[in-house]
């Protein structure tokens, strides 16, 4: 019997996602216009301590769809390791990543496959990501919404030009397996937030390697997902933590945009620019930092960006 070729793998890394996964799977169960697409779903359990494995087994036992539902375990903690495991296990030429709290629109799979066929030079392309909030977010939340992968850049696809220094998040991201395997290092520097690391932006690191290799990176407005944001992620404490974890990784992301010989030259310029921004923001908004959570978040991101190269240097000495 000949082996069925898979066009698209939908990979869902999850950590303790037993309560969140069912709704994501239901949305994938309801995908439309996929009759001519060979696709599969892989749940990557990132060492969960809840009932994630049992939940997936229960779904597998009753799965009636022609596209398979698979499960694999990644014991190394961190989103980067879970995504790397997904790439290794994926049978598809395309790999679409969903988080366990992101719900795809009914045509997401079809739109992802269609875009790849129309843009053969696209090594990665992101979705239009909307926020679905359990409670009303703070005033002026739109200024920091991108830190939650919210990506609403209009109704037309567009190319992420390297000079604009903007890239899509991992939520709703589709990559060509070839582009990943040929260009993303086996051992990433950023692993994602876990018990061992506070650092964020591991998704941007992957996309930057793909873009730096000459592949195009796109925003595909026809792929829409909805990021469910629970109330505990809108607290001041969590928001500041998110800003800190992203800001502390900024130096590494910035350096990836440069050639090795450029990095020693641009490092002091980038540091000076970050320091100038942080001081100017503090002087302008210092009276708002206690009562305005968004202003406090912006200040924390700028502060962490200044600290970033020294923090990363200290981390590298421990590795």
Short mmCIF file of C-alpha atoms in Angstrom, two decimals:
data_model
loop_
_atom_site.label_atom_id
_atom_site.label_comp_id
_atom_site.label_asym_id
_atom_site.label_seq_id
_atom_site.Cartn_x
_atom_site.Cartn_y
_atom_site.Cartn_z
CA UNK A 1 0.00 0.00 0.00
CA UNK A 2 1.41 3.40 -0.99
CA UNK A 3 1.97 5.95 1.72
CA UNK A 4 -0.44 8.89 1.75
CA UNK A 5 1.35 12.18 1.20
CA UNK A 6 0.35 14.86 3.70
CA UNK A 7 -0.05 18.45 2.50
CA UNK A 8 -0.44 20.15 5.88
CA UNK A 9 0.23 19.28 9.51
CA UNK A 10 -1.62 21.28 12.16
CA UNK A 11 0.60 21.19 15.25
CA UNK A 12 -0.71 22.16 18.69
CA UNK A 13 1.96 22.42 21.39
CA UNK A 14 0.34 22.34 24.82
CA UNK A 15 1.24 22.40 28.47
CA UNK A 16 -1.56 21.45 30.86
CA UNK A 17 -4.10 22.13 28.16
CA UNK A 18 -6.69 19.54 29.16
CA UNK A 19 -9.39 22.18 29.63
CA UNK A 20 -8.43 24.21 26.56
CA UNK A 21 -7.74 21.57 23.92
CA UNK A 22 -11.31 20.29 23.40
CA UNK A 23 -12.55 23.58 21.95
CA UNK A 24 -9.54 23.84 19.61
CA UNK A 25 -10.14 20.28 18.39
CA UNK A 26 -13.83 21.02 17.86
CA UNK A 27 -12.91 24.00 15.68
CA UNK A 28 -10.55 21.82 13.64
CA UNK A 29 -13.27 19.18 13.42
CA UNK A 30 -15.46 21.81 11.73
CA UNK A 31 -13.01 22.90 9.03
CA UNK A 32 -14.54 23.40 5.58
CA UNK A 33 -13.31 23.09 1.98
CA UNK A 34 -10.64 20.53 2.91
CA UNK A 35 -11.89 17.69 0.70
CA UNK A 36 -8.88 17.96 -1.60
CA UNK A 37 -6.33 18.56 1.17
CA UNK A 38 -4.48 15.75 2.91
CA UNK A 39 -3.86 16.99 6.43
CA UNK A 40 -3.27 15.81 9.97
CA UNK A 41 -3.34 17.10 13.54
CA UNK A 42 -0.52 16.54 16.02
CA UNK A 43 -0.86 17.37 19.71
CA UNK A 44 2.58 17.94 21.25
CA UNK A 45 2.29 17.44 24.99
CA UNK A 46 5.07 19.53 26.56
CA UNK A 47 5.36 17.41 29.70
CA UNK A 48 1.91 18.23 31.08
CA UNK A 49 0.97 17.28 34.62
CA UNK A 50 -2.80 17.35 34.08
CA UNK A 51 -5.15 15.10 32.06
CA UNK A 52 -3.94 16.26 28.63
CA UNK A 53 -2.82 12.80 27.48
CA UNK A 54 -6.10 11.17 28.54
CA UNK A 55 -8.18 13.88 26.85
CA UNK A 56 -6.37 13.31 23.55
CA UNK A 57 -6.72 9.52 23.86
CA UNK A 58 -10.46 9.92 24.40
CA UNK A 59 -10.73 12.03 21.26
CA UNK A 60 -8.65 9.54 19.28
CA UNK A 61 -10.92 6.67 20.35
CA UNK A 62 -13.95 8.42 18.86
CA UNK A 63 -12.29 10.21 15.94
CA UNK A 64 -14.39 9.80 12.77
CA UNK A 65 -12.63 12.24 10.44
CA UNK A 66 -10.40 11.24 7.48
CA UNK A 67 -7.57 13.43 8.79
CA UNK A 68 -5.69 11.69 11.64
CA UNK A 69 -5.31 13.00 15.18
CA UNK A 70 -1.88 12.14 16.61
CA UNK A 71 -0.24 12.59 19.99
CA UNK A 72 3.42 12.87 20.99
CA UNK A 73 5.26 13.82 24.15
CA UNK A 74 8.10 16.35 24.50
CA UNK A 75 9.60 16.25 27.97
CA UNK A 76 12.01 19.17 27.49
CA UNK A 77 10.10 22.15 28.85
CA UNK A 78 9.67 25.18 26.59
CA UNK A 79 7.60 26.12 23.55
CA UNK A 80 10.65 26.02 21.27
CA UNK A 81 11.27 22.36 22.14
CA UNK A 82 7.60 21.50 21.60
CA UNK A 83 7.60 23.15 18.16
CA UNK A 84 10.85 21.42 17.24
CA UNK A 85 9.25 18.09 18.18
CA UNK A 86 6.24 18.98 16.03
CA UNK A 87 8.48 19.62 13.02
CA UNK A 88 10.24 16.30 13.55
CA UNK A 89 6.97 14.36 13.78
CA UNK A 90 5.08 16.25 11.05
CA UNK A 91 4.39 14.43 7.81
CA UNK A 92 3.21 17.56 6.04
CA UNK A 93 5.18 19.79 3.71
CA UNK A 94 3.49 22.66 5.55
CA UNK A 95 3.22 22.95 9.33
CA UNK A 96 0.58 25.22 10.82
CA UNK A 97 0.99 26.05 14.50
CA UNK A 98 -1.94 26.70 16.78
CA UNK A 99 -1.71 27.32 20.52
CA UNK A 100 -4.13 25.53 22.82
CA UNK A 101 -5.93 28.83 23.41
CA UNK A 102 -6.29 29.88 19.77
CA UNK A 103 -9.42 29.01 17.81
CA UNK A 104 -9.19 28.85 14.01
CA UNK A 105 -11.94 30.14 11.74
CA UNK A 106 -13.73 27.38 9.74
CA UNK A 107 -11.64 28.04 6.61
CA UNK A 108 -8.25 28.31 8.33
CA UNK A 109 -6.81 25.06 6.99
CA UNK A 110 -8.09 25.73 3.47
CA UNK A 111 -6.75 29.30 3.50
CA UNK A 112 -3.35 28.12 4.77
CA UNK A 113 -3.03 25.53 2.00
CA UNK A 114 -4.24 27.94 -0.69
CA UNK A 115 -1.73 30.63 0.30
CA UNK A 116 1.20 28.24 0.10
CA UNK A 117 0.25 27.22 -3.43
CA UNK A 118 -0.06 30.85 -4.52
CA UNK A 119 3.20 31.97 -2.83
CA UNK A 120 5.85 29.29 -3.41
CA UNK A 121 8.62 31.58 -2.06
CA UNK A 122 6.87 32.02 1.28
CA UNK A 123 8.83 30.16 3.93
CA UNK A 124 6.51 31.33 6.70
CA UNK A 125 3.26 33.26 6.92
CA UNK A 126 1.13 34.38 9.82
CA UNK A 127 -2.57 34.65 10.49
CA UNK A 128 -4.82 37.55 11.30
CA UNK A 129 -5.16 37.14 15.07
CA UNK A 130 -8.08 38.63 16.98
CA UNK A 131 -8.40 38.92 20.75
CA UNK A 132 -11.23 37.14 22.56
CA UNK A 133 -11.11 38.53 26.10
CA UNK A 134 -12.74 36.92 29.13
CA UNK A 135 -12.88 40.34 30.81
CA UNK A 136 -12.52 43.86 29.49
CA UNK A 137 -8.82 44.62 28.95
CA UNK A 138 -7.25 47.76 30.44
CA UNK A 139 -7.70 51.14 28.77
CA UNK A 140 -5.34 51.66 25.82
CA UNK A 141 -4.68 47.92 25.66
CA UNK A 142 -4.25 48.20 21.88
CA UNK A 143 -0.79 49.71 22.56
CA UNK A 144 0.44 46.40 23.98
CA UNK A 145 -1.95 43.95 22.27
CA UNK A 146 0.80 42.71 19.95
CA UNK A 147 2.51 41.11 22.96
CA UNK A 148 -0.49 38.74 23.03
CA UNK A 149 0.03 37.88 19.35
CA UNK A 150 -2.90 40.12 18.35
CA UNK A 151 -2.22 40.81 14.68
CA UNK A 152 -4.80 42.82 12.76
CA UNK A 153 -3.03 44.38 9.80
CA UNK A 154 -5.93 44.76 7.41
CA UNK A 155 -7.80 42.53 4.99
CA UNK A 156 -5.10 42.12 2.36
CA UNK A 157 -1.98 39.93 2.49
CA UNK A 158 1.34 41.73 2.67
CA UNK A 159 5.00 40.88 2.75
CA UNK A 160 7.02 41.46 5.91
CA UNK A 161 9.99 43.37 4.54
CA UNK A 162 13.18 42.81 6.61
CA UNK A 163 13.75 46.56 6.78
CA UNK A 164 10.46 47.07 8.68
CA UNK A 165 11.64 44.81 11.56
CA UNK A 166 8.20 43.27 11.99
CA UNK A 167 7.38 39.55 11.98
CA UNK A 168 4.33 37.37 12.65
CA UNK A 169 3.89 35.55 15.99
CA UNK A 170 3.79 31.77 16.29
CA UNK A 171 0.05 31.66 17.00
CA UNK A 172 -1.44 30.82 13.61
CA UNK A 173 1.95 30.66 11.92
CA UNK A 174 2.48 28.33 8.96
CA UNK A 175 5.99 27.31 7.91
CA UNK A 176 7.35 25.19 5.11
CA UNK A 177 9.07 22.20 6.63
CA UNK A 178 11.94 22.62 4.18
CA UNK A 179 12.52 26.22 5.25
CA UNK A 180 12.59 25.22 8.91
CA UNK A 181 14.77 22.12 8.56
CA UNK A 182 17.37 23.82 6.40
CA UNK A 183 17.74 27.00 8.44
CA UNK A 184 16.57 26.73 12.05
CA UNK A 185 19.33 25.52 14.42
CA UNK A 186 18.79 22.21 16.17
CA UNK A 187 19.42 23.90 19.52
CA UNK A 188 17.63 27.27 19.79
CA UNK A 189 18.99 29.98 22.07
CA UNK A 190 15.51 31.04 23.17
CA UNK A 191 13.42 28.15 24.45
CA UNK A 192 10.30 29.99 25.64
CA UNK A 193 9.08 30.66 29.15
CA UNK A 194 9.38 27.70 31.49
CA UNK A 195 10.64 26.81 34.94
CA UNK A 196 14.15 27.22 33.59
CA UNK A 197 13.78 30.42 31.58
CA UNK A 198 11.90 33.70 31.70
CA UNK A 199 12.80 34.58 28.12
CA UNK A 200 10.12 35.01 25.47
CA UNK A 201 10.32 35.61 21.66
CA UNK A 202 11.42 32.08 20.74
CA UNK A 203 8.92 32.23 17.87
CA UNK A 204 10.51 35.35 16.40
CA UNK A 205 13.91 33.67 16.53
CA UNK A 206 12.67 30.85 14.29
CA UNK A 207 11.03 33.17 11.76
CA UNK A 208 14.13 35.35 11.61
CA UNK A 209 16.32 32.38 10.66
CA UNK A 210 13.89 31.59 7.85
CA UNK A 211 13.74 35.19 6.65
CA UNK A 212 17.51 35.64 6.87
CA UNK A 213 17.93 32.62 4.59
CA UNK A 214 16.06 34.42 1.81
CA UNK A 215 12.58 33.00 2.23
CA UNK A 216 9.64 35.40 2.11
CA UNK A 217 7.58 35.96 5.26
CA UNK A 218 3.97 37.06 4.85
CA UNK A 219 0.82 38.14 6.66
CA UNK A 220 -2.18 36.24 5.32
CA UNK A 221 -5.39 38.04 6.22
CA UNK A 222 -7.57 35.13 5.03
CA UNK A 223 -6.26 32.91 7.85
CA UNK A 224 -8.11 34.12 10.94
CA UNK A 225 -7.79 32.84 14.49
CA UNK A 226 -9.15 34.02 17.81
CA UNK A 227 -6.84 34.17 20.82
CA UNK A 228 -8.72 33.42 24.02
CA UNK A 229 -7.25 35.60 26.75
CA UNK A 230 -8.31 34.66 30.27
CA UNK A 231 -8.71 37.16 33.11
CA UNK A 232 -5.53 36.02 34.88
CA UNK A 233 -3.49 37.13 31.87
CA UNK A 234 -4.82 40.66 32.14
CA UNK A 235 -3.67 41.27 35.69
CA UNK A 236 -0.98 43.86 36.31
CA UNK A 237 1.39 41.20 37.63
CA UNK A 238 1.14 38.98 34.55
CA UNK A 239 1.28 41.88 32.10
CA UNK A 240 4.51 43.17 33.64
CA UNK A 241 5.96 39.66 33.58
CA UNK A 242 5.11 39.34 29.88
CA UNK A 243 6.75 42.67 29.07
CA UNK A 244 9.84 41.70 31.06
CA UNK A 245 10.23 38.30 29.40
CA UNK A 246 9.94 39.86 25.94
CA UNK A 247 12.18 42.84 26.66
CA UNK A 248 14.97 40.69 28.11
CA UNK A 249 15.16 38.73 24.84
CA UNK A 250 15.28 41.83 22.66
CA UNK A 251 19.07 42.05 22.31
CA UNK A 252 19.26 38.53 20.90
CA UNK A 253 16.49 39.23 18.38
CA UNK A 254 18.14 42.50 17.37
CA UNK A 255 21.50 40.83 16.80
CA UNK A 256 19.91 38.15 14.61
CA UNK A 257 18.95 40.89 12.16
CA UNK A 258 22.62 41.74 11.65
CA UNK A 259 25.56 39.99 10.06
CA UNK A 260 28.16 38.76 12.58
CA UNK A 261 30.66 41.48 11.66
CA UNK A 262 28.02 44.18 12.17
CA UNK A 263 27.06 43.17 15.69
CA UNK A 264 29.97 44.71 17.63
CA UNK A 265 29.43 47.98 15.75
CA UNK A 266 25.67 48.20 16.22
CA UNK A 267 25.55 46.93 19.81
CA UNK A 268 26.48 50.27 21.46
CA UNK A 269 24.18 52.16 19.09
CA UNK A 270 21.23 49.92 19.96
CA UNK A 271 21.95 50.15 23.67
CA UNK A 272 22.20 53.93 23.54
CA UNK A 273 18.94 54.15 21.63
CA UNK A 274 17.14 51.89 24.12
CA UNK A 275 18.51 53.86 27.06
CA UNK A 276 17.44 57.15 25.51
CA UNK A 277 13.92 55.82 24.89
CA UNK A 278 13.62 54.47 28.43
CA UNK A 279 14.75 57.71 30.06
CA UNK A 280 12.53 59.86 27.84
CA UNK A 281 9.50 57.64 28.50
CA UNK A 282 10.10 57.67 32.25
CA UNK A 283 10.42 61.45 32.40
CA UNK A 284 7.25 61.91 30.41
CA UNK A 285 5.11 59.26 32.12
CA UNK A 286 6.52 58.78 35.62
CA UNK A 287 3.35 60.12 37.23
CA UNK A 288 1.25 57.50 35.41
CA UNK A 289 3.24 54.37 36.15
CA UNK A 290 1.39 53.43 39.34
CA UNK A 291 -2.15 53.94 38.09
CA UNK A 292 -1.88 53.23 34.33
CA UNK A 293 -1.02 49.56 33.77
CA UNK A 294 -0.36 50.01 30.04
CA UNK A 295 2.12 52.82 30.72
CA UNK A 296 3.78 50.62 33.36
CA UNK A 297 4.02 47.81 30.81
CA UNK A 298 5.61 50.03 28.19
CA UNK A 299 8.09 51.26 30.77
CA UNK A 300 8.91 47.69 31.84
CA UNK A 301 9.54 46.65 28.23
CA UNK A 302 11.90 49.60 27.66
CA UNK A 303 13.69 48.96 30.97
CA UNK A 304 14.10 45.26 30.20
CA UNK A 305 15.38 46.07 26.72
CA UNK A 306 18.18 48.14 28.25
CA UNK A 307 19.07 45.29 30.60
CA UNK A 308 18.74 42.65 27.86
CA UNK A 309 22.35 42.37 26.59
CA UNK A 310 23.76 42.13 30.12
CA UNK A 311 21.12 39.63 31.21
CA UNK A 312 21.75 37.46 28.13
CA UNK A 313 25.52 37.66 28.67
CA UNK A 314 25.06 36.39 32.21
CA UNK A 315 22.79 33.59 30.99
CA UNK A 316 25.30 32.55 28.31
CA UNK A 317 28.03 32.17 30.95
CA UNK A 318 25.85 29.61 32.75
CA UNK A 319 25.21 27.50 29.65
#
